[in-house]
Tab-separated table of C-alpha atoms and ligand atoms in Angstrom:
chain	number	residue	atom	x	y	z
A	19	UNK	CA	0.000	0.000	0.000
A	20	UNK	CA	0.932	3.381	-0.576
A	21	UNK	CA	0.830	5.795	2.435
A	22	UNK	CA	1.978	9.703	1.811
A	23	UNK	CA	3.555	8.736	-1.807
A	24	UNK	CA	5.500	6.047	0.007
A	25	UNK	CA	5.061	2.065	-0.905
A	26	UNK	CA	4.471	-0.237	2.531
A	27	UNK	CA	4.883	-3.985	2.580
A	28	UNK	CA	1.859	-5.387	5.105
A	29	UNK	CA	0.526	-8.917	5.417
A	30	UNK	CA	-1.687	-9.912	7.781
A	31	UNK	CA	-3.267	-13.569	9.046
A	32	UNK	CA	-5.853	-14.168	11.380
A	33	UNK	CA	-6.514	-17.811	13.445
A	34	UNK	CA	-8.574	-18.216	16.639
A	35	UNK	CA	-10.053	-13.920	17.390
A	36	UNK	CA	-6.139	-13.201	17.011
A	37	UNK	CA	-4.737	-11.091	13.692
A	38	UNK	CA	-1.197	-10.842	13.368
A	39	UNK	CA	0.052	-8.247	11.113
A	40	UNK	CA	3.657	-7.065	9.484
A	41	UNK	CA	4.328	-4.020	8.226
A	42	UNK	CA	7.464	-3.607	6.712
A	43	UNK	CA	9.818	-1.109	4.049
A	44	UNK	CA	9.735	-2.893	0.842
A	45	UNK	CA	13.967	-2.293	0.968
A	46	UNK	CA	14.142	-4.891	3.605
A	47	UNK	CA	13.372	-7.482	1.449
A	48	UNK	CA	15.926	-6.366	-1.052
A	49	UNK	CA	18.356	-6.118	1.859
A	50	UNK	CA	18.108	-10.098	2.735
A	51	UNK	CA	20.164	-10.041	-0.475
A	52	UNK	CA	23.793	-10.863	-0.312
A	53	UNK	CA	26.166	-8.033	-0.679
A	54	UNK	CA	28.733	-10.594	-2.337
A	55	UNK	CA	26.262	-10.373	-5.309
A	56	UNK	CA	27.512	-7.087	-5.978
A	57	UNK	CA	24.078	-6.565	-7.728
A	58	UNK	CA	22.142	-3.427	-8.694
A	59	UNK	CA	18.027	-4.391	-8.010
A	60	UNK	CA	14.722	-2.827	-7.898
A	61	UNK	CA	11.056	-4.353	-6.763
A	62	UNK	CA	8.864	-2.859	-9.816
A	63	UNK	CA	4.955	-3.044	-8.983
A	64	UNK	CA	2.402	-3.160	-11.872
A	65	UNK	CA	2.105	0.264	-12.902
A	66	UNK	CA	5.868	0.858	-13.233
A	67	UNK	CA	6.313	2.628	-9.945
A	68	UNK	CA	10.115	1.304	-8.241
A	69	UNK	CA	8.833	0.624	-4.718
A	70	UNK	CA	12.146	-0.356	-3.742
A	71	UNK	CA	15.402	-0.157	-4.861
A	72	UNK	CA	17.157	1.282	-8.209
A	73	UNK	CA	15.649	0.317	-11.574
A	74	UNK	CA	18.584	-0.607	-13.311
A	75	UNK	CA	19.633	0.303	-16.904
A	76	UNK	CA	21.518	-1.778	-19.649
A	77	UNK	CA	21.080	-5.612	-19.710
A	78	UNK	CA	18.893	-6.972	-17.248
A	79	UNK	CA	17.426	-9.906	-15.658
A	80	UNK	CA	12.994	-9.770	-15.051
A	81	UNK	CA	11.745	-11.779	-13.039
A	82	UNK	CA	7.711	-10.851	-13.185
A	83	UNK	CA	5.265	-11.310	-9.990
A	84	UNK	CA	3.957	-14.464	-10.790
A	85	UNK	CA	7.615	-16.007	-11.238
A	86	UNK	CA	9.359	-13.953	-8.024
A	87	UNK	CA	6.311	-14.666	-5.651
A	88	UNK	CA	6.084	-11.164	-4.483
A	89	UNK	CA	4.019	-9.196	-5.340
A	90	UNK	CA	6.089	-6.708	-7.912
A	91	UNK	CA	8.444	-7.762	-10.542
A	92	UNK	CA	12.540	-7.998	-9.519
A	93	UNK	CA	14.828	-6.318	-11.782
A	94	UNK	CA	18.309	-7.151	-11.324
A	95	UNK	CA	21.930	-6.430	-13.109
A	96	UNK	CA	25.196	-6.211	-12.754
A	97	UNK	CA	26.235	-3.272	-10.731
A	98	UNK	CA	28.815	-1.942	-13.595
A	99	UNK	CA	25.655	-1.385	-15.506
A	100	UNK	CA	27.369	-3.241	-18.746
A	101	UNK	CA	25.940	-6.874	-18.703
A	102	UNK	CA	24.230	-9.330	-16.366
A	103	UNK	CA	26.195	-11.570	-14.045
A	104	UNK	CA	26.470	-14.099	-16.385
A	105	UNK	CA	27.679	-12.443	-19.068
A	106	UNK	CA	30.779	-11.057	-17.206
A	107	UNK	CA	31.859	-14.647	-15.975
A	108	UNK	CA	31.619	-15.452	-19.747
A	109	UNK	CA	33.838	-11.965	-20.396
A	110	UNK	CA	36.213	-13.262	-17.929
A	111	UNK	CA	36.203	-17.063	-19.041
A	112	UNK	CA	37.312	-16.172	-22.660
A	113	UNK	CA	40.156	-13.535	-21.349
A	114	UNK	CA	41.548	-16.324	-19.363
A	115	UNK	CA	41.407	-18.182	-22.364
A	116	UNK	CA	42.712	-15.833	-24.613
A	117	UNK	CA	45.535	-15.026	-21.649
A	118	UNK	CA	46.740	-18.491	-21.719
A	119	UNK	CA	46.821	-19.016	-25.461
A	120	UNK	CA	49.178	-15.575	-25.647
A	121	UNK	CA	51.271	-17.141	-23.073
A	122	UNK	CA	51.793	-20.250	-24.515
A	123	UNK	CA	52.753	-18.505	-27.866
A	124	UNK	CA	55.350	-16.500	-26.705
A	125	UNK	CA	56.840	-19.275	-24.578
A	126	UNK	CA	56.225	-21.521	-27.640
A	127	UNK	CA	58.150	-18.472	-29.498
A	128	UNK	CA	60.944	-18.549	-27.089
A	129	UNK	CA	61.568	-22.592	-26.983
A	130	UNK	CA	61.412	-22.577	-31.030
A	131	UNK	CA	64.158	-19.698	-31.346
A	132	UNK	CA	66.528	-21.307	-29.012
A	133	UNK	CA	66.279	-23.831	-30.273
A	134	UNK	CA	66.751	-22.300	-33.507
A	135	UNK	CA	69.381	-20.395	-32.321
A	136	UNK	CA	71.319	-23.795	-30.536
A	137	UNK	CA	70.930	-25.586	-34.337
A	138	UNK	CA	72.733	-22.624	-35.755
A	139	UNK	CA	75.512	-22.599	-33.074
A	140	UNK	CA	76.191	-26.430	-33.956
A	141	UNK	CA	75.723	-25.980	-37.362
A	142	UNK	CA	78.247	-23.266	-37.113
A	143	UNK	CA	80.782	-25.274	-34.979
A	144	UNK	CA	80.473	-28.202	-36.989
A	145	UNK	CA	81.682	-26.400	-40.109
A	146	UNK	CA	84.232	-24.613	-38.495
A	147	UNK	CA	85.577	-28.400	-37.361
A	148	UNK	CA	84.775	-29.663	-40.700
A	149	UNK	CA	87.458	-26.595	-42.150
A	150	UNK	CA	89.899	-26.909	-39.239
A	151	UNK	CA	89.974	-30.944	-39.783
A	152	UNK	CA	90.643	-30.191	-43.539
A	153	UNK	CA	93.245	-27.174	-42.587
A	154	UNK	CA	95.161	-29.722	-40.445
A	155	UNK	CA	95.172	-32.372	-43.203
A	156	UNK	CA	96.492	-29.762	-45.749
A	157	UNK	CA	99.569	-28.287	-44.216
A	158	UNK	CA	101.361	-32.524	-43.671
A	159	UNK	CA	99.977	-33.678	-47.170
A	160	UNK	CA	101.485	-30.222	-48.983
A	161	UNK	CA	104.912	-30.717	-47.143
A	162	UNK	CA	104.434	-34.737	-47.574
A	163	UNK	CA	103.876	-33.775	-51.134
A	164	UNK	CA	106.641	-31.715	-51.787
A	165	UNK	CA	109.341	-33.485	-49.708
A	166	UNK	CA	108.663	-36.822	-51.199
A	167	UNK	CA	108.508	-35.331	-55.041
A	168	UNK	CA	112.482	-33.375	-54.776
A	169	UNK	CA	113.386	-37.061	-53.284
A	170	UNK	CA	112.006	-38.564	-56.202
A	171	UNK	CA	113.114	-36.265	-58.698
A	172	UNK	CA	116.868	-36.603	-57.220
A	173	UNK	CA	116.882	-32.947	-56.265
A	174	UNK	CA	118.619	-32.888	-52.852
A	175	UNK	CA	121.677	-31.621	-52.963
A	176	UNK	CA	123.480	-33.421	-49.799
A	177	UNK	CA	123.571	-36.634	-47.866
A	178	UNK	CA	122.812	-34.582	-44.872
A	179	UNK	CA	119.893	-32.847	-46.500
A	180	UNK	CA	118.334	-36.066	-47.781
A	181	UNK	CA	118.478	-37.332	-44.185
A	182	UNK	CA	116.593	-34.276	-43.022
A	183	UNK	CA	113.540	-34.436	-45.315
A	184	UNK	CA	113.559	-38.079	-44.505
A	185	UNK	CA	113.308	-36.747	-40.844
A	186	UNK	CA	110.764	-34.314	-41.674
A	187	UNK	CA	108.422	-36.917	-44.013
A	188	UNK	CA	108.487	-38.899	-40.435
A	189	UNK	CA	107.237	-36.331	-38.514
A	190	UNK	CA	104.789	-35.161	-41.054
A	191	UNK	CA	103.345	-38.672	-41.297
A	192	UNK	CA	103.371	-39.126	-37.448
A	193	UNK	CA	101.287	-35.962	-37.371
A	194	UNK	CA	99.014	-37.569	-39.773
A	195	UNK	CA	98.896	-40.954	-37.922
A	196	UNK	CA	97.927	-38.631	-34.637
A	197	UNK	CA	95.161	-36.569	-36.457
A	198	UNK	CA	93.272	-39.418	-37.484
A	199	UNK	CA	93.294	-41.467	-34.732
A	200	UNK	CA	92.395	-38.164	-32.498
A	201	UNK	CA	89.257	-38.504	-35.071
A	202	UNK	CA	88.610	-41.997	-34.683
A	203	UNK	CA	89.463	-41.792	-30.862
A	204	UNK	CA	86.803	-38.715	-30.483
A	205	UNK	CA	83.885	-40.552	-32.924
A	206	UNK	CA	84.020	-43.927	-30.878
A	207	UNK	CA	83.319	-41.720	-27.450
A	208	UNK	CA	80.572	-39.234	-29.252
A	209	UNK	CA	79.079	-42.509	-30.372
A	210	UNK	CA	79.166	-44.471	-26.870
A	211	UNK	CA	81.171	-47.020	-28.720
A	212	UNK	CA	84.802	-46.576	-26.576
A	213	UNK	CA	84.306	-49.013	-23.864
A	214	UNK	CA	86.978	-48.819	-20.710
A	215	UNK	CA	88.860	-51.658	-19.614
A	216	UNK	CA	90.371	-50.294	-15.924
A	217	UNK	CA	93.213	-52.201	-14.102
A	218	UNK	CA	95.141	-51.000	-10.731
A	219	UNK	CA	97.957	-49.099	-12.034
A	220	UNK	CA	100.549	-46.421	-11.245
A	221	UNK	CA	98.994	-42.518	-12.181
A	222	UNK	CA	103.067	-42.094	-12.236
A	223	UNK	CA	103.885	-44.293	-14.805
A	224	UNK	CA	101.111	-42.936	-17.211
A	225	UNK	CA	102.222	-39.516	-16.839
A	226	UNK	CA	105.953	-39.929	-16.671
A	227	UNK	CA	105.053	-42.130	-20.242
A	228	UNK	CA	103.104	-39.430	-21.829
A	229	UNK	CA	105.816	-36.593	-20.841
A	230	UNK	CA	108.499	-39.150	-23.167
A	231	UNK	CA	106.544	-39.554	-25.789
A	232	UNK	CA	107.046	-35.442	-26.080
A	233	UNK	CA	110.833	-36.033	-26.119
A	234	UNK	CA	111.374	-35.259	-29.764
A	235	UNK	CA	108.865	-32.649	-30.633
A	236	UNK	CA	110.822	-31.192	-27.075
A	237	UNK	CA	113.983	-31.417	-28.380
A	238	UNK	CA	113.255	-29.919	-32.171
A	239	UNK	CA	112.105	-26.396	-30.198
A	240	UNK	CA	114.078	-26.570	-27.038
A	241	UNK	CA	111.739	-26.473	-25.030
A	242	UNK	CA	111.020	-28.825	-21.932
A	243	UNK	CA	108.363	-30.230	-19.596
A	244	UNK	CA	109.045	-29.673	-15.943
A	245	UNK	CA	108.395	-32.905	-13.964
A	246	UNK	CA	107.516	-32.461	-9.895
A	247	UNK	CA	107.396	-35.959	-8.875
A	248	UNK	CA	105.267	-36.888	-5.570
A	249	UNK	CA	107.114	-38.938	-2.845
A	250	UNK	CA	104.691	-41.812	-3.062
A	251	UNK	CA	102.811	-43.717	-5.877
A	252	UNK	CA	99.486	-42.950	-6.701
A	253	UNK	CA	97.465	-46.570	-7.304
A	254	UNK	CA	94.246	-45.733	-9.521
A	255	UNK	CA	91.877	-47.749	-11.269
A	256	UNK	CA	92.482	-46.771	-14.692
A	257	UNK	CA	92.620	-47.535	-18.747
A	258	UNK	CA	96.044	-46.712	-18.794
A	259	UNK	CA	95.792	-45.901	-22.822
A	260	UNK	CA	92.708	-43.851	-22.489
A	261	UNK	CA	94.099	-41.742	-19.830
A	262	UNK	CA	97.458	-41.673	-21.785
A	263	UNK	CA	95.344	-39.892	-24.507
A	264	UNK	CA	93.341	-37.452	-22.063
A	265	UNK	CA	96.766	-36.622	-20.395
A	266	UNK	CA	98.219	-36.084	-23.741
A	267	UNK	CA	95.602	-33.822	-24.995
A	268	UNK	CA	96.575	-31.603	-22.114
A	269	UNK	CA	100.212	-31.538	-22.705
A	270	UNK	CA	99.459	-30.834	-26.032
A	271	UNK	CA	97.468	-27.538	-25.441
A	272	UNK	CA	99.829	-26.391	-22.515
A	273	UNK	CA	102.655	-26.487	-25.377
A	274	UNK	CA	100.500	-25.057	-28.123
A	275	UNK	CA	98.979	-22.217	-26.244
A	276	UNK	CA	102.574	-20.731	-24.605
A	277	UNK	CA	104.581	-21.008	-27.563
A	278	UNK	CA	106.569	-18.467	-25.975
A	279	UNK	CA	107.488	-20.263	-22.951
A	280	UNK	CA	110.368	-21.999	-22.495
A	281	UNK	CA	108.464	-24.719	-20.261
A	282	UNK	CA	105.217	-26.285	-19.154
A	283	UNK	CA	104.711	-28.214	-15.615
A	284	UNK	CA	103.232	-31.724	-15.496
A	285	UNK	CA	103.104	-32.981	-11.592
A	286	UNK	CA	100.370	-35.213	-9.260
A	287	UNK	CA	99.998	-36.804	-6.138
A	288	UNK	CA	97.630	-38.011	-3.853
A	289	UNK	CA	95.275	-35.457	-2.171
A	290	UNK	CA	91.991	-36.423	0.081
A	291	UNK	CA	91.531	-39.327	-1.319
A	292	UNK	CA	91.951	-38.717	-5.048
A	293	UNK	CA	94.799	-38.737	-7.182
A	294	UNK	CA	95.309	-35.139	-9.026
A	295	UNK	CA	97.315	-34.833	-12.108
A	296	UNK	CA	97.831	-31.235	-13.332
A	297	UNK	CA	99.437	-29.596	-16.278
A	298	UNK	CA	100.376	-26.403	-15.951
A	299	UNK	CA	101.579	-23.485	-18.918
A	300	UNK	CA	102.279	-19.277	-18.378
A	301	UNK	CA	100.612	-18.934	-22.077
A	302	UNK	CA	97.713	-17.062	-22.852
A	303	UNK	CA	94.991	-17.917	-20.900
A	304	UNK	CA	91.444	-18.592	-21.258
A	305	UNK	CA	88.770	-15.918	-19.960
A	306	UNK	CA	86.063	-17.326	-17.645
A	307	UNK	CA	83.022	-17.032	-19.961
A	308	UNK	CA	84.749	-19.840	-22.053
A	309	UNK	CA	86.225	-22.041	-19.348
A	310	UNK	CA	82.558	-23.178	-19.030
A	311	UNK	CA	82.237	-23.832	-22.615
A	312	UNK	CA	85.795	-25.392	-24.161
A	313	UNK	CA	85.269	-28.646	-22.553
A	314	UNK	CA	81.894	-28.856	-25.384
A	315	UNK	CA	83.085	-30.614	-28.701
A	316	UNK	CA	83.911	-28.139	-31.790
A	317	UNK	CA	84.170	-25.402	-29.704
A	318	UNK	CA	87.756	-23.532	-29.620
A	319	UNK	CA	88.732	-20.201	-27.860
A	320	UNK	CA	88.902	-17.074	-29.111
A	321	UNK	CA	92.179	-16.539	-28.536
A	322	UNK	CA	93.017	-19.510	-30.394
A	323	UNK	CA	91.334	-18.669	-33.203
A	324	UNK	CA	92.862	-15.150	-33.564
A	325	UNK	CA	96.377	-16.458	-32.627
A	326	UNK	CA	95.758	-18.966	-35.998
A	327	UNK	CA	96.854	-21.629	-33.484
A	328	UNK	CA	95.774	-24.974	-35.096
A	329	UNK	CA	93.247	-26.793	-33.200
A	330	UNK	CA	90.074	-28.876	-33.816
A	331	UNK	CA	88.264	-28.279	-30.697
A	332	UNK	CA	87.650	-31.944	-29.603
A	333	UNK	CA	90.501	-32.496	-27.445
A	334	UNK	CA	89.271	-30.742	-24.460
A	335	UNK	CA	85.552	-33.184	-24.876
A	336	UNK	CA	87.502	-36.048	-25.311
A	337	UNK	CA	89.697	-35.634	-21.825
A	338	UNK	CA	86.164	-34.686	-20.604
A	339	UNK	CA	84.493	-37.391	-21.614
A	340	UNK	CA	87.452	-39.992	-20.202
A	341	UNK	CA	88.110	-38.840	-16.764
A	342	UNK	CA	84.049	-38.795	-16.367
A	343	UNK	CA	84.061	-42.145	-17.768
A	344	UNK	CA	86.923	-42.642	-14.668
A	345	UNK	CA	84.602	-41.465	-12.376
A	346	UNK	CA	86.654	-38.382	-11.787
A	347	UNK	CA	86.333	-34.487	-12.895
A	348	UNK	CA	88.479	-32.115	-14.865
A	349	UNK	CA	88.799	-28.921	-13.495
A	350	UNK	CA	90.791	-25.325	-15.427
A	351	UNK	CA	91.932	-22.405	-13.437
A	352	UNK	CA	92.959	-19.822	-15.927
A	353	UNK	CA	93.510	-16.065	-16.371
A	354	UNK	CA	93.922	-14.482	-19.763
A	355	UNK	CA	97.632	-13.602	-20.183
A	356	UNK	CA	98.889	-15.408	-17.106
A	357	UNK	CA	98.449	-19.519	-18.257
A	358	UNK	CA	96.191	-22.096	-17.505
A	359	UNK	CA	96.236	-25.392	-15.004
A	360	UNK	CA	94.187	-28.145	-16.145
A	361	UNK	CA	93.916	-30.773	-13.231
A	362	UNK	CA	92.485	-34.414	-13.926
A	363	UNK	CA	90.975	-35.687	-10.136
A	364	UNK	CA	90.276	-39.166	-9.910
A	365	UNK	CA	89.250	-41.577	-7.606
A	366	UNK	CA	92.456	-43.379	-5.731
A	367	UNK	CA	92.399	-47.122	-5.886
A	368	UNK	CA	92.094	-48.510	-2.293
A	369	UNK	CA	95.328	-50.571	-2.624
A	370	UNK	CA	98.448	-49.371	0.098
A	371	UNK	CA	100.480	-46.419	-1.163
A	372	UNK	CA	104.318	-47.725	-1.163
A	373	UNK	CA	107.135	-45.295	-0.930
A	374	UNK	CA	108.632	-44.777	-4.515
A	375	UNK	CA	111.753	-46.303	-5.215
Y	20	ADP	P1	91.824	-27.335	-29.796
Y	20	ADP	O1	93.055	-27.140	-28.964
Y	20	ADP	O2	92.019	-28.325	-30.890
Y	20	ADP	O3	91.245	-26.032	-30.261
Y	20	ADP	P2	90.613	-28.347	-27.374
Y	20	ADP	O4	89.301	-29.012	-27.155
Y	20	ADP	O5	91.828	-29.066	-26.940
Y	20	ADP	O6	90.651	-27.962	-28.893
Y	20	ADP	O7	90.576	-26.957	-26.605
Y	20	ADP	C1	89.432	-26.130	-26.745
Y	20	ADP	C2	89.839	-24.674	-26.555
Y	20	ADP	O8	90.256	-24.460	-25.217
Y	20	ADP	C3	91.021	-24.254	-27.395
Y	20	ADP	O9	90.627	-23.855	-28.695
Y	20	ADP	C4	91.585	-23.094	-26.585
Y	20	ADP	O10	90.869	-21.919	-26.855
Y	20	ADP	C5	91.290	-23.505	-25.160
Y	20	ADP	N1	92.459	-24.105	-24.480
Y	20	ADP	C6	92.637	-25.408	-24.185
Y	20	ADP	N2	93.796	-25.579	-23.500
Y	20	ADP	C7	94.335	-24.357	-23.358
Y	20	ADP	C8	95.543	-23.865	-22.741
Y	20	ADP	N3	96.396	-24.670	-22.122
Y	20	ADP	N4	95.755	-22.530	-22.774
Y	20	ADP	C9	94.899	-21.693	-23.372
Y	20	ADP	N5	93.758	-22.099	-23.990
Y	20	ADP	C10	93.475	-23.407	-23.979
């Protein structure tokens, strides 16, 4: 009823000569509403009049007398005014969507260009090994070449000088001989094929080996390999060949990269538990952002590479890939212009250390 231009809510019910009545504000009824709704409503009665409430505008929901039991219609929307309740979960729903499909293109974008990016590096690394392979072919075969035609064609003028191409056609071919089984050496390992056979032997007599086979190349340059012997032995479990070739690998390099130097240091011993083997050079270092990365097939230094210092960047993988296959580590502590010391760690053998003779 309307009282003063003002709607009231009344019922009333009467049982036994009593009458119980309730008047009420029609607002209270829209106040039972929860607030979490975040709704804008209004009770409409027949002739349009808003009894209680805020008629809302844009998209709403009716529901007429008959269906909301009251007795005026409920009008209710959202309380941005822009859609019912509905319709923003929907909003919301395909943003989420949308959201996720943007995020999983860029990261889709990201994982395809590095990976992109990683296929060129290799690519790029494998040719430059492909052309450093062919370089180090080319310079033995030309002097090979050469040597053995003015020996054929009776050119040489001397005895002596005869004897000294002979000398060098030796050395050529041994280079050769050590290029190709470096190759052969580094496929079997890339491939898994280079199995280990380890026996109890003396980390001593493997280094003290490698450091004579240097002997000639030593004695052509005068140059020399500083020996510091430890007091004891140092029993490992070990493929003496295998760790022949890692320890020549580092010799090699140490020589190579301090051309200038008159000497390199080999020494070992038995620390904590381990046996350590390190080579040692004062030549030109290698900067930190590419001590993490040399020990990665194909891949040669900078430094190297602009000091035309010949090189097929495998020989650092391969000692990798043997003293891991020893169940020990390889570790570089370098400086650029002040040397490098490449230590081999690996696990001592448990037999008693004897005193040397
Ligand atoms: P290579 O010597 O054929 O290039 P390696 O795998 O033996 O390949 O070495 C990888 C790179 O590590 C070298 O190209 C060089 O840049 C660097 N390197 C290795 N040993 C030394 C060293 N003793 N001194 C300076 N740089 C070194």
């Amino acid at each position: 009823m309307w009282v003063e231009g003002r709607p009231w809510f009344t019922m009333w019910r009467g049982a036994f000569g009593r009458q119980a009545v309730l008047i009420q504000r029609p607002e209270s009824i829209l106040q039972a509403l929860p607030v979490e709704l975040d709704a804008v409503c209004a009770l409409v009665d027949e002739e349009g009049r808003v009894v209680a409430g805020r008629k809302p505008v844009g998209i709403t929901v009716v529901r007429v007398a008959t269906e909301s039991q009251l007795p005026w219609s409920l009008y209710i929307t959202g309380s941005q005014g822009s859609g019912d309740l509905v319709m923003t979960a929907r909003q919301r729903f395909i943003l989420l969507g949308l959201g996720t499909v943007v995020v999983f293109l860029i990261a889709g974008t990201y994982f395809v260009a590095r990976a992109i990016r990683r296929e060129i590096a290799v690519s790029r690394l494998q040719s430059d090994f492909v052309s450093a392979v062919s370089h180090e072919f080319r310079s033995p075969l030309t002097a090979m070449r050469q040597l053995s035609e003015i020996l054929a064609l009776g050119r040489v003028r001397s005895e002596e000088q005869r004897q000294k191409y002979y000398e060098t056609l030796v050395g050529e071919t041994g280079r050769l001989q050590r290029l190709v089984e470096t190759l052969l050496n580094f496929g079997k390992m890339d491939s898994g094929a280079r199995h280990y056979r380890l026996e109890e032997i003396d980390a001593g007599d493997v280094v003290e080996g490698v450091v004579a086979e240097f002997a000639p190349q030593l004695a052509a340059s005068g140059r020399g390999i500083e020996l510091h012997r430890p007091p004891t032995t140092c029993p490992i479990n070990a493929d003496a060949e295998a760790l022949a070739l890692a320890l020549r690998n580092l010799v090699d390099n140490a020589l190579k990269y301090s051309p200038d130097q008159p000497a390199v240091v080999v020494e070992w011993g038995c620390e904590n538990g381990a046996v350590a083997i390190r080579v040692r050079d004062r030549g030109m270092g290698i900067p930190v952002a590419e001590q993490r990365v040399i020990f990665e097939k194909f891949v040669r230094g900078r430094a190297a590479i602009a000091a035309n210092v010949k090189g097929t960047g495998v020989g650092l993988a391969m000692v990798s890939h043997i003293v891991r296959a020893h169940g020990g580590e390889v570790r570089v502590m370098s400086a650029p212009g002040e040397g490098s010391t490449f230590t081999i760690v690996l696990p001592r053998s448990r037999i008693q250390t004897s005193e040397a003779p």
